[in-house]
Amino acid sequence: MRKLWRQARSFDRRVQLLLVNQFTVKLGFNMLMPYLAGHLTHTLGLGAAAVGLVMGVRNAGQRGLCLAGGGLADRFGYKRAIVAGCGLRTLGFALLGWAGTLPVLVAGATATGFAGALFDPGVRGYLATAAGERRAEAFALFNVAGQTGLLLGPLIGVALIPIDFGLVAAVAAGTFLLLTLLQSRALPPDTARASGHRGAGWRTVLGNRRFWAYAGVMSGAYLLSFQVYLALPLAMHRALGNEDTTGLSEMFAVSAAVVILGQSPITAWTRRRIGPTGALVAGLAVMAVAFLPLMADAEPHAVAFGPEEVGEILGIAPILAAAALLSLGMVLISPYEMDGIVTLARGRLIATHYGLYTTVSGVAVTAGSVLTGDVWDGAARAGLTWLPWAALSATGAGCALALLALHRCGRLAPPPLPDKGQRSAAALGESAMTSAGHEDLEGKARLTRR
């Protein structure tokens, strides 16, 4: 941990504040959201359909509006998007904590989702530009900061929930309020802005075929990593009993430990040995391998050996191994996936590209999760309990091979710009991203226009 601290301090204040942002966002979110469904059901007495509506609106708002949020961040500035998103989530969490009627709850869920659609592309776009050539290292630390918040948030929530859910919501909202004030006062304004007509910007992003291919292949990583919330808990319940939640906390702790302890040394090793594309391919391959232990033991079950807790851990060992390998795959991928987005975007409209990337992965996760559930049910009826794991493993292997094919065909290189006007705009955008003197850049642009 001391090494991670020194590494974070080697960056300038902008990157340090964005790391604090990611930690606090994950901390506040996971302080509240794991306990929201129980509050809606047991405290407010809402039915399953109403609970599903509130939760679905939140997820759809963040995923579905991320492209719009990215466009706003590129147009009006990353800092403004970050501050506005954090402020909006403060309001959203306050509404979720204190509302007693469904319309107000839906409004709170909508605000919470759109808040994420604003600050998530903004933070990543700002971090990509502020870190410069050290992007991979910065995003590795970004992943560690997020996982640390993810680990600590539920612990704070579970300590406060016996008192009152309103207190949990107040603390979570207060966390985002403090973050809003901190980012507003301490985060320096960013210098990168989208130039030209906004319609041209959208056409540039949506017409980037190489980026569409990259986003489509990499969405497989998010589908596979999502199985820690879907297929692995189903396997856990099958192994230990439908009413038993034992093992889930251990699984998430293992996942977080892999990221926190392994991210920095693994990123340093991949940077020296295999490079960004090699790390992305390796990450997808590791995620494909993650499901093989479950194919070998398709029916995990508690082992009658020694104390009951020991038997349970031994029985669910294949599930814990799968969770650890899925986290290892994301450790390999996380520092470099944003690098690929910046490269294919030519350093322009980064937040808009990331918003599209998030939207594509969100659609893939939703569709893939429905398909995974169908395969799970069908395989259980047919007695083929190994089949879902084989399908998920094949998905990971296919994505790894597809990404390798894109690399060998040169499709991961920046797309060509067809005319001189677009090349000039790209050069201007890249200069805005890397130049320390924004005023000089604006002067050159004015001379060019004259």
GROMACS .gro file of C-alpha atoms in nm:
model
  450
    1MET     CA    1   0.000   0.000   0.000
    2ARG     CA    2   0.291   0.232   0.071
    3LYS     CA    3   0.414   0.180  -0.284
    4LEU     CA    4   0.071   0.267  -0.423
    5TRP     CA    5   0.068   0.583  -0.212
    6ARG     CA    6   0.410   0.691  -0.344
    7GLN     CA    7   0.300   0.613  -0.698
    8ALA     CA    8  -0.013   0.826  -0.661
    9ARG     CA    9   0.188   1.116  -0.519
   10SER     CA   10   0.420   1.108  -0.821
   11PHE     CA   11   0.132   1.247  -1.031
   12ASP     CA   12   0.023   1.609  -1.028
   13ARG     CA   13  -0.268   1.743  -0.826
   14ARG     CA   14  -0.523   1.690  -1.103
   15VAL     CA   15  -0.464   1.315  -1.119
   16GLN     CA   16  -0.458   1.286  -0.740
   17LEU     CA   17  -0.794   1.460  -0.712
   18LEU     CA   18  -0.943   1.233  -0.979
   19LEU     CA   19  -0.822   0.927  -0.786
   20VAL     CA   20  -0.994   1.068  -0.475
   21ASN     CA   21  -1.302   1.120  -0.692
   22GLN     CA   22  -1.312   0.756  -0.800
   23PHE     CA   23  -1.260   0.625  -0.447
   24THR     CA   24  -1.533   0.850  -0.306
   25VAL     CA   25  -1.779   0.778  -0.587
   26LYS     CA   26  -1.748   0.402  -0.533
   27LEU     CA   27  -1.757   0.442  -0.154
   28GLY     CA   28  -2.074   0.653  -0.153
   29PHE     CA   29  -2.252   0.446  -0.419
   30ASN     CA   30  -2.185   0.110  -0.253
   31MET     CA   31  -2.273   0.251   0.087
   32LEU     CA   32  -2.632   0.293  -0.032
   33MET     CA   33  -2.721   0.088  -0.338
   34PRO     CA   34  -2.677  -0.269  -0.201
   35TYR     CA   35  -2.943  -0.193   0.061
   36LEU     CA   36  -3.189   0.006  -0.152
   37ALA     CA   37  -3.398  -0.290  -0.272
   38GLY     CA   38  -3.448  -0.412   0.085
   39HIS     CA   39  -3.555  -0.062   0.196
   40LEU     CA   40  -3.805  -0.034  -0.088
   41THR     CA   41  -3.950  -0.378  -0.015
   42HIS     CA   42  -3.950  -0.403   0.365
   43THR     CA   43  -3.972  -0.039   0.478
   44LEU     CA   44  -4.189   0.114   0.206
   45GLY     CA   45  -4.378  -0.204   0.117
   46LEU     CA   46  -4.333  -0.173  -0.260
   47GLY     CA   47  -4.394  -0.471  -0.484
   48ALA     CA   48  -4.129  -0.642  -0.692
   49ALA     CA   49  -4.238  -0.461  -1.010
   50ALA     CA   50  -4.199  -0.118  -0.847
   51VAL     CA   51  -3.859  -0.212  -0.704
   52GLY     CA   52  -3.750  -0.335  -1.046
   53LEU     CA   53  -3.869  -0.007  -1.199
   54VAL     CA   54  -3.663   0.205  -0.958
   55MET     CA   55  -3.350  -0.007  -0.998
   56GLY     CA   56  -3.392  -0.036  -1.375
   57VAL     CA   57  -3.439   0.338  -1.422
   58ARG     CA   58  -3.114   0.401  -1.235
   59ASN     CA   59  -2.916   0.155  -1.446
   60ALA     CA   60  -3.075   0.259  -1.776
   61GLY     CA   61  -3.019   0.626  -1.694
   62GLN     CA   62  -2.648   0.578  -1.641
   63ARG     CA   63  -2.581   0.335  -1.924
   64GLY     CA   64  -2.826   0.474  -2.176
   65LEU     CA   65  -2.739   0.841  -2.122
   66CYS     CA   66  -2.363   0.796  -2.098
   67LEU     CA   67  -2.320   0.886  -2.465
   68ALA     CA   68  -2.509   1.212  -2.410
   69GLY     CA   69  -2.314   1.276  -2.090
   70GLY     CA   70  -1.987   1.223  -2.270
   71GLY     CA   71  -2.091   1.467  -2.541
   72LEU     CA   72  -2.176   1.730  -2.281
   73ALA     CA   73  -1.841   1.675  -2.108
   74ASP     CA   74  -1.652   1.723  -2.435
   75ARG     CA   75  -1.851   2.031  -2.524
   76PHE     CA   76  -1.858   2.217  -2.192
   77GLY     CA   77  -1.550   2.077  -2.020
   78TYR     CA   78  -1.464   1.776  -1.808
   79LYS     CA   79  -1.460   1.965  -1.479
   80ARG     CA   80  -1.807   2.106  -1.530
   81ALA     CA   81  -1.944   1.759  -1.608
   82ILE     CA   82  -1.774   1.612  -1.300
   83VAL     CA   83  -1.902   1.880  -1.064
   84ALA     CA   84  -2.253   1.876  -1.211
   85GLY     CA   85  -2.267   1.495  -1.194
   86CYS     CA   86  -2.154   1.481  -0.831
   87GLY     CA   87  -2.404   1.752  -0.735
   88LEU     CA   88  -2.687   1.574  -0.915
   89ARG     CA   89  -2.605   1.246  -0.740
   90THR     CA   90  -2.621   1.427  -0.406
   91LEU     CA   91  -2.978   1.524  -0.491
   92GLY     CA   92  -3.060   1.176  -0.623
   93PHE     CA   93  -2.939   0.998  -0.310
   94ALA     CA   94  -3.127   1.243  -0.087
   95LEU     CA   95  -3.449   1.169  -0.277
   96LEU     CA   96  -3.394   0.792  -0.261
   97GLY     CA   97  -3.337   0.809   0.112
   98TRP     CA   98  -3.629   1.028   0.213
   99ALA     CA   99  -3.896   0.972  -0.055
  100GLY     CA  100  -4.204   0.770   0.033
  101THR     CA  101  -4.385   0.764  -0.302
  102LEU     CA  102  -4.298   0.589  -0.627
  103PRO     CA  103  -4.286   0.901  -0.851
  104VAL     CA  104  -4.032   1.071  -0.620
  105LEU     CA  105  -3.828   0.751  -0.599
  106VAL     CA  106  -3.820   0.728  -0.979
  107ALA     CA  107  -3.709   1.091  -0.993
  108GLY     CA  108  -3.429   1.013  -0.748
  109ALA     CA  109  -3.325   0.707  -0.947
  110THR     CA  110  -3.324   0.909  -1.269
  111ALA     CA  111  -3.109   1.181  -1.113
  112THR     CA  112  -2.870   0.920  -0.971
  113GLY     CA  113  -2.832   0.748  -1.309
  114PHE     CA  114  -2.785   1.063  -1.514
  115ALA     CA  115  -2.532   1.185  -1.259
  116GLY     CA  116  -2.314   0.885  -1.336
  117ALA     CA  117  -2.361   0.943  -1.708
  118LEU     CA  118  -2.218   1.292  -1.657
  119PHE     CA  119  -1.921   1.243  -1.426
  120ASP     CA  120  -1.799   0.900  -1.541
  121PRO     CA  121  -1.702   1.006  -1.897
  122GLY     CA  122  -1.584   1.342  -1.761
  123VAL     CA  123  -1.350   1.185  -1.505
  124ARG     CA  124  -1.204   0.939  -1.753
  125GLY     CA  125  -1.159   1.200  -2.023
  126TYR     CA  126  -0.990   1.437  -1.778
  127LEU     CA  127  -0.766   1.160  -1.640
  128ALA     CA  128  -0.663   1.049  -1.989
  129THR     CA  129  -0.556   1.402  -2.081
  130ALA     CA  130  -0.400   1.493  -1.745
  131ALA     CA  131  -0.190   1.175  -1.719
  132GLY     CA  132  -0.048   1.210  -2.071
  133GLU     CA  133   0.202   0.936  -2.151
  134ARG     CA  134   0.142   0.780  -1.807
  135ARG     CA  135  -0.221   0.698  -1.890
  136ALA     CA  136  -0.188   0.325  -1.823
  137GLU     CA  137  -0.026   0.382  -1.484
  138ALA     CA  138  -0.290   0.638  -1.388
  139PHE     CA  139  -0.580   0.411  -1.487
  140ALA     CA  140  -0.423   0.125  -1.290
  141LEU     CA  141  -0.433   0.343  -0.979
  142PHE     CA  142  -0.784   0.454  -1.077
  143ASN     CA  143  -0.895   0.089  -1.072
  144VAL     CA  144  -0.737   0.031  -0.730
  145ALA     CA  145  -0.905   0.343  -0.590
  146GLY     CA  146  -1.243   0.227  -0.718
  147GLN     CA  147  -1.203  -0.126  -0.581
  148THR     CA  148  -1.101   0.009  -0.241
  149GLY     CA  149  -1.416   0.222  -0.228
  150LEU     CA  150  -1.618  -0.078  -0.350
  151LEU     CA  151  -1.481  -0.285  -0.063
  152LEU     CA  152  -1.531  -0.025   0.213
  153GLY     CA  153  -1.868   0.119   0.106
  154PRO     CA  154  -2.086  -0.183   0.198
  155LEU     CA  155  -1.909  -0.212   0.533
  156ILE     CA  156  -2.013   0.144   0.625
  157GLY     CA  157  -2.363   0.080   0.494
  158VAL     CA  158  -2.411  -0.239   0.693
  159ALA     CA  159  -2.299  -0.058   1.009
  160LEU     CA  160  -2.554   0.222   0.958
  161ILE     CA  161  -2.851   0.030   0.818
  162PRO     CA  162  -2.966  -0.109   1.157
  163ILE     CA  163  -3.010   0.251   1.277
  164ASP     CA  164  -3.206   0.385   0.981
  165PHE     CA  165  -3.191   0.373   0.602
  166GLY     CA  166  -3.240   0.750   0.598
  167LEU     CA  167  -2.911   0.784   0.786
  168VAL     CA  168  -2.735   0.571   0.523
  169ALA     CA  169  -2.879   0.792   0.249
  170ALA     CA  170  -2.781   1.108   0.434
  171VAL     CA  171  -2.421   0.992   0.480
  172ALA     CA  172  -2.397   0.881   0.116
  173ALA     CA  173  -2.548   1.209  -0.008
  174GLY     CA  174  -2.319   1.404   0.224
  175THR     CA  175  -2.021   1.217   0.081
  176PHE     CA  176  -2.116   1.331  -0.269
  177LEU     CA  177  -2.182   1.685  -0.147
  178LEU     CA  178  -1.830   1.705  -0.001
  179LEU     CA  179  -1.691   1.562  -0.324
  180THR     CA  180  -1.883   1.823  -0.525
  181LEU     CA  181  -1.737   2.106  -0.318
  182LEU     CA  182  -1.386   1.959  -0.333
  183GLN     CA  183  -1.389   1.914  -0.710
  184SER     CA  184  -1.546   2.256  -0.762
  185ARG     CA  185  -1.280   2.440  -0.561
  186ALA     CA  186  -0.965   2.229  -0.599
  187LEU     CA  187  -0.981   2.067  -0.943
  188PRO     CA  188  -0.814   2.292  -1.203
  189PRO     CA  189  -1.018   2.374  -1.515
  190ASP     CA  190  -0.937   2.145  -1.806
  191THR     CA  191  -0.817   2.296  -2.131
  192ALA     CA  192  -0.951   2.042  -2.381
  193ARG     CA  193  -1.276   2.136  -2.554
  194ALA     CA  194  -1.454   2.002  -2.858
  195SER     CA  195  -1.434   2.245  -3.145
  196GLY     CA  196  -1.662   2.291  -3.441
  197HIS     CA  197  -2.031   2.213  -3.491
  198ARG     CA  198  -2.170   1.964  -3.243
  199GLY     CA  199  -2.332   1.764  -3.525
  200ALA     CA  200  -1.992   1.710  -3.684
  201GLY     CA  201  -1.866   1.577  -3.351
  202TRP     CA  202  -2.144   1.321  -3.327
  203ARG     CA  203  -2.084   1.214  -3.687
  204THR     CA  204  -1.714   1.172  -3.614
  205VAL     CA  205  -1.782   0.942  -3.318
  206LEU     CA  206  -2.067   0.741  -3.467
  207GLY     CA  207  -1.884   0.704  -3.798
  208ASN     CA  208  -1.566   0.565  -3.639
  209ARG     CA  209  -1.595   0.203  -3.755
  210ARG     CA  210  -1.269   0.095  -3.596
  211PHE     CA  211  -1.393   0.221  -3.262
  212TRP     CA  212  -1.724   0.034  -3.302
  213ALA     CA  213  -1.531  -0.289  -3.363
  214TYR     CA  214  -1.308  -0.230  -3.060
  215ALA     CA  215  -1.606  -0.146  -2.836
  216GLY     CA  216  -1.796  -0.453  -2.954
  217VAL     CA  217  -1.509  -0.691  -2.882
  218MET     CA  218  -1.419  -0.535  -2.547
  219SER     CA  219  -1.782  -0.544  -2.432
  220GLY     CA  220  -1.725  -0.917  -2.387
  221ALA     CA  221  -1.500  -0.838  -2.091
  222TYR     CA  222  -1.785  -0.657  -1.917
  223LEU     CA  223  -2.029  -0.939  -1.986
  224LEU     CA  224  -1.787  -1.190  -1.834
  225SER     CA  225  -1.697  -0.975  -1.533
  226PHE     CA  226  -2.069  -0.920  -1.466
  227GLN     CA  227  -2.102  -1.290  -1.389
  228VAL     CA  228  -1.982  -1.221  -1.033
  229TYR     CA  229  -2.331  -1.070  -0.992
  230LEU     CA  230  -2.523  -1.331  -1.191
  231ALA     CA  231  -2.385  -1.678  -1.267
  232LEU     CA  232  -2.140  -1.710  -0.977
  233PRO     CA  233  -2.402  -1.620  -0.710
  234LEU     CA  234  -2.639  -1.870  -0.874
  235ALA     CA  235  -2.367  -2.133  -0.845
  236MET     CA  236  -2.306  -2.030  -0.485
  237HIS     CA  237  -2.673  -2.072  -0.395
  238ARG     CA  238  -2.680  -2.408  -0.573
  239ALA     CA  239  -2.378  -2.523  -0.373
  240LEU     CA  240  -2.482  -2.399  -0.028
  241GLY     CA  241  -2.860  -2.382  -0.043
  242ASN     CA  242  -3.105  -2.138  -0.195
  243GLU     CA  243  -3.158  -1.948   0.129
  244ASP     CA  244  -2.790  -1.926   0.224
  245THR     CA  245  -2.588  -1.617   0.128
  246THR     CA  246  -2.269  -1.757   0.277
  247GLY     CA  247  -1.977  -1.724   0.041
  248LEU     CA  248  -2.081  -1.407  -0.141
  249SER     CA  249  -1.886  -1.177   0.091
  250GLU     CA  250  -1.582  -1.405   0.059
  251MET     CA  251  -1.613  -1.397  -0.319
  252PHE     CA  252  -1.622  -1.017  -0.336
  253ALA     CA  253  -1.338  -0.990  -0.087
  254VAL     CA  254  -1.123  -1.220  -0.303
  255SER     CA  255  -1.204  -1.014  -0.612
  256ALA     CA  256  -1.115  -0.686  -0.441
  257ALA     CA  257  -0.792  -0.830  -0.297
  258VAL     CA  258  -0.673  -0.938  -0.642
  259VAL     CA  259  -0.718  -0.583  -0.772
  260ILE     CA  260  -0.576  -0.397  -0.473
  261LEU     CA  261  -0.269  -0.619  -0.433
  262GLY     CA  262  -0.206  -0.712  -0.794
  263GLN     CA  263  -0.290  -0.407  -1.006
  264SER     CA  264   0.033  -0.209  -0.969
  265PRO     CA  265   0.291  -0.490  -1.015
  266ILE     CA  266   0.094  -0.654  -1.296
  267THR     CA  267   0.060  -0.324  -1.484
  268ALA     CA  268   0.434  -0.261  -1.448
  269TRP     CA  269   0.510  -0.610  -1.580
  270THR     CA  270   0.274  -0.588  -1.879
  271ARG     CA  271   0.412  -0.246  -1.973
  272ARG     CA  272   0.764  -0.394  -1.990
  273ARG     CA  273   0.686  -0.731  -2.146
  274ILE     CA  274   0.373  -0.748  -2.362
  275GLY     CA  275   0.243  -0.393  -2.417
  276PRO     CA  276  -0.116  -0.263  -2.424
  277THR     CA  277  -0.262  -0.492  -2.691
  278GLY     CA  278  -0.093  -0.797  -2.541
  279ALA     CA  279  -0.240  -0.710  -2.201
  280LEU     CA  280  -0.591  -0.671  -2.345
  281VAL     CA  281  -0.572  -1.006  -2.527
  282ALA     CA  282  -0.424  -1.175  -2.220
  283GLY     CA  283  -0.698  -1.030  -2.000
  284LEU     CA  284  -0.974  -1.168  -2.222
  285ALA     CA  285  -0.796  -1.505  -2.235
  286VAL     CA  286  -0.768  -1.521  -1.856
  287MET     CA  287  -1.138  -1.442  -1.826
  288ALA     CA  288  -1.211  -1.730  -2.064
  289VAL     CA  289  -1.004  -1.964  -1.845
  290ALA     CA  290  -1.186  -1.840  -1.532
  291PHE     CA  291  -1.485  -2.066  -1.600
  292LEU     CA  292  -1.288  -2.386  -1.659
  293PRO     CA  293  -1.272  -2.478  -1.286
  294LEU     CA  294  -1.651  -2.467  -1.283
  295MET     CA  295  -1.673  -2.689  -1.592
  296ALA     CA  296  -1.455  -2.945  -1.412
  297ASP     CA  297  -1.679  -2.923  -1.104
  298ALA     CA  298  -2.011  -2.820  -1.252
  299GLU     CA  299  -2.198  -2.889  -0.925
  300PRO     CA  300  -1.996  -2.722  -0.645
  301HIS     CA  301  -2.112  -2.837  -0.303
  302ALA     CA  302  -2.013  -2.807   0.059
  303VAL     CA  303  -1.748  -3.059   0.161
  304ALA     CA  304  -1.796  -3.261   0.478
  305PHE     CA  305  -1.447  -3.202   0.609
  306GLY     CA  306  -1.348  -3.053   0.945
  307PRO     CA  307  -1.543  -2.750   1.073
  308GLU     CA  308  -1.850  -2.649   0.875
  309GLU     CA  309  -1.691  -2.320   0.757
  310VAL     CA  310  -1.387  -2.505   0.620
  311GLY     CA  311  -1.609  -2.746   0.432
  312GLU     CA  312  -1.804  -2.460   0.278
  313ILE     CA  313  -1.490  -2.280   0.161
  314LEU     CA  314  -1.349  -2.600   0.009
  315GLY     CA  315  -1.680  -2.671  -0.160
  316ILE     CA  316  -1.701  -2.330  -0.324
  317ALA     CA  317  -1.329  -2.315  -0.412
  318PRO     CA  318  -1.401  -2.338  -0.789
  319ILE     CA  319  -1.633  -2.036  -0.759
  320LEU     CA  320  -1.376  -1.836  -0.565
  321ALA     CA  321  -1.111  -1.932  -0.823
  322ALA     CA  322  -1.339  -1.814  -1.104
  323ALA     CA  323  -1.399  -1.481  -0.927
  324ALA     CA  324  -1.026  -1.433  -0.871
  325LEU     CA  325  -0.945  -1.504  -1.236
  326LEU     CA  326  -1.219  -1.270  -1.359
  327SER     CA  327  -1.069  -0.995  -1.142
  328LEU     CA  328  -0.722  -1.080  -1.273
  329GLY     CA  329  -0.853  -1.042  -1.627
  330MET     CA  330  -0.988  -0.696  -1.548
  331VAL     CA  331  -0.658  -0.607  -1.378
  332LEU     CA  332  -0.486  -0.680  -1.710
  333ILE     CA  333  -0.748  -0.492  -1.913
  334SER     CA  334  -0.836  -0.185  -1.705
  335PRO     CA  335  -0.517   0.024  -1.748
  336TYR     CA  336  -0.513  -0.018  -2.126
  337GLU     CA  337  -0.874  -0.018  -2.245
  338MET     CA  338  -0.892   0.361  -2.207
  339ASP     CA  339  -0.563   0.389  -2.393
  340GLY     CA  340  -0.728   0.212  -2.685
  341ILE     CA  341  -1.024   0.451  -2.671
  342VAL     CA  342  -0.794   0.756  -2.676
  343THR     CA  343  -0.591   0.610  -2.964
  344LEU     CA  344  -0.893   0.529  -3.180
  345ALA     CA  345  -1.045   0.869  -3.099
  346ARG     CA  346  -0.718   1.040  -3.205
  347GLY     CA  347  -0.727   1.228  -2.874
  348ARG     CA  348  -1.049   1.408  -2.973
  349LEU     CA  349  -1.398   1.386  -2.819
  350ILE     CA  350  -1.262   1.139  -2.565
  351ALA     CA  351  -1.559   1.157  -2.328
  352THR     CA  352  -1.807   1.111  -2.614
  353HIS     CA  353  -1.618   0.806  -2.736
  354TYR     CA  354  -1.611   0.668  -2.383
  355GLY     CA  355  -1.985   0.732  -2.350
  356LEU     CA  356  -2.048   0.529  -2.665
  357TYR     CA  357  -1.814   0.258  -2.535
  358THR     CA  358  -2.012   0.240  -2.209
  359THR     CA  359  -2.343   0.227  -2.395
  360VAL     CA  360  -2.225  -0.059  -2.617
  361SER     CA  361  -2.096  -0.255  -2.317
  362GLY     CA  362  -2.421  -0.188  -2.130
  363VAL     CA  363  -2.629  -0.329  -2.417
  364ALA     CA  364  -2.397  -0.632  -2.434
  365VAL     CA  365  -2.424  -0.694  -2.058
  366THR     CA  366  -2.805  -0.667  -2.064
  367ALA     CA  367  -2.854  -0.892  -2.367
  368GLY     CA  368  -2.583  -1.134  -2.256
  369SER     CA  369  -2.727  -1.161  -1.906
  370VAL     CA  370  -3.071  -1.252  -2.041
  371LEU     CA  371  -2.911  -1.514  -2.267
  372THR     CA  372  -2.698  -1.647  -1.981
  373GLY     CA  373  -3.011  -1.685  -1.766
  374ASP     CA  374  -3.189  -1.874  -2.046
  375VAL     CA  375  -2.892  -2.107  -2.095
  376TRP     CA  376  -2.867  -2.161  -1.718
  377ASP     CA  377  -3.233  -2.262  -1.689
  378GLY     CA  378  -3.225  -2.482  -2.000
  379ALA     CA  379  -2.903  -2.653  -1.897
  380ALA     CA  380  -3.042  -2.724  -1.548
  381ARG     CA  381  -3.351  -2.889  -1.697
  382ALA     CA  382  -3.137  -3.099  -1.932
  383GLY     CA  383  -2.886  -3.194  -1.664
  384LEU     CA  384  -2.604  -3.017  -1.852
  385THR     CA  385  -2.483  -2.797  -1.567
  386TRP     CA  386  -2.145  -2.751  -1.738
  387LEU     CA  387  -2.300  -2.583  -2.042
  388PRO     CA  388  -2.326  -2.221  -1.913
  389TRP     CA  389  -1.959  -2.226  -1.810
  390ALA     CA  390  -1.859  -2.364  -2.149
  391ALA     CA  391  -2.058  -2.091  -2.326
  392LEU     CA  392  -1.902  -1.816  -2.112
  393SER     CA  393  -1.553  -1.956  -2.162
  394ALA     CA  394  -1.609  -1.971  -2.539
  395THR     CA  395  -1.725  -1.608  -2.532
  396GLY     CA  396  -1.400  -1.498  -2.367
  397ALA     CA  397  -1.187  -1.701  -2.607
  398GLY     CA  398  -1.377  -1.563  -2.905
  399CYS     CA  399  -1.330  -1.204  -2.789
  400ALA     CA  400  -0.957  -1.261  -2.731
  401LEU     CA  401  -0.915  -1.404  -3.082
  402ALA     CA  402  -1.124  -1.125  -3.236
  403LEU     CA  403  -0.913  -0.856  -3.066
  404LEU     CA  404  -0.594  -1.028  -3.180
  405ALA     CA  405  -0.732  -1.035  -3.536
  406LEU     CA  406  -0.815  -0.663  -3.521
  407HIS     CA  407  -0.459  -0.594  -3.408
  408ARG     CA  408  -0.301  -0.800  -3.685
  409CYS     CA  409  -0.520  -0.634  -3.946
  410GLY     CA  410  -0.415  -0.291  -3.823
  411ARG     CA  411  -0.767  -0.205  -3.709
  412LEU     CA  412  -0.653  -0.092  -3.364
  413ALA     CA  413  -0.449   0.190  -3.514
  414PRO     CA  414  -0.611   0.536  -3.543
  415PRO     CA  415  -0.852   0.563  -3.837
  416PRO     CA  416  -0.731   0.764  -4.137
  417LEU     CA  417  -0.862   1.118  -4.181
  418PRO     CA  418  -0.978   1.169  -4.539
  419ASP     CA  419  -0.922   1.540  -4.595
  420LYS     CA  420  -0.695   1.824  -4.490
  421GLY     CA  421  -0.967   2.002  -4.294
  422GLN     CA  422  -1.023   1.701  -4.068
  423ARG     CA  423  -0.647   1.654  -4.023
  424SER     CA  424  -0.614   2.015  -3.912
  425ALA     CA  425  -0.901   1.974  -3.666
  426ALA     CA  426  -0.744   1.656  -3.526
  427ALA     CA  427  -0.407   1.823  -3.486
  428LEU     CA  428  -0.573   2.114  -3.308
  429GLY     CA  429  -0.760   1.877  -3.074
  430GLU     CA  430  -0.448   1.677  -2.992
  431SER     CA  431  -0.256   1.998  -2.924
  432ALA     CA  432  -0.530   2.110  -2.688
  433MET     CA  433  -0.498   1.781  -2.503
  434THR     CA  434  -0.122   1.792  -2.456
  435SER     CA  435  -0.022   2.158  -2.458
  436ALA     CA  436   0.055   2.322  -2.127
  437GLY     CA  437  -0.015   2.666  -2.268
  438HIS     CA  438  -0.380   2.689  -2.361
  439GLU     CA  439  -0.359   3.059  -2.434
  440ASP     CA  440  -0.094   3.002  -2.702
  441LEU     CA  441  -0.315   2.740  -2.861
  442GLU     CA  442  -0.609   2.976  -2.879
  443GLY     CA  443  -0.389   3.242  -3.037
  444LYS     CA  444  -0.273   3.001  -3.307
  445ALA     CA  445  -0.631   2.899  -3.377
  446ARG     CA  446  -0.732   3.266  -3.421
  447LEU     CA  447  -0.443   3.324  -3.664
  448THR     CA  448  -0.546   3.015  -3.860
  449ARG     CA  449  -0.903   3.138  -3.889
  450ARG     CA  450  -0.782   3.474  -4.019
   0.00000   0.00000   0.00000
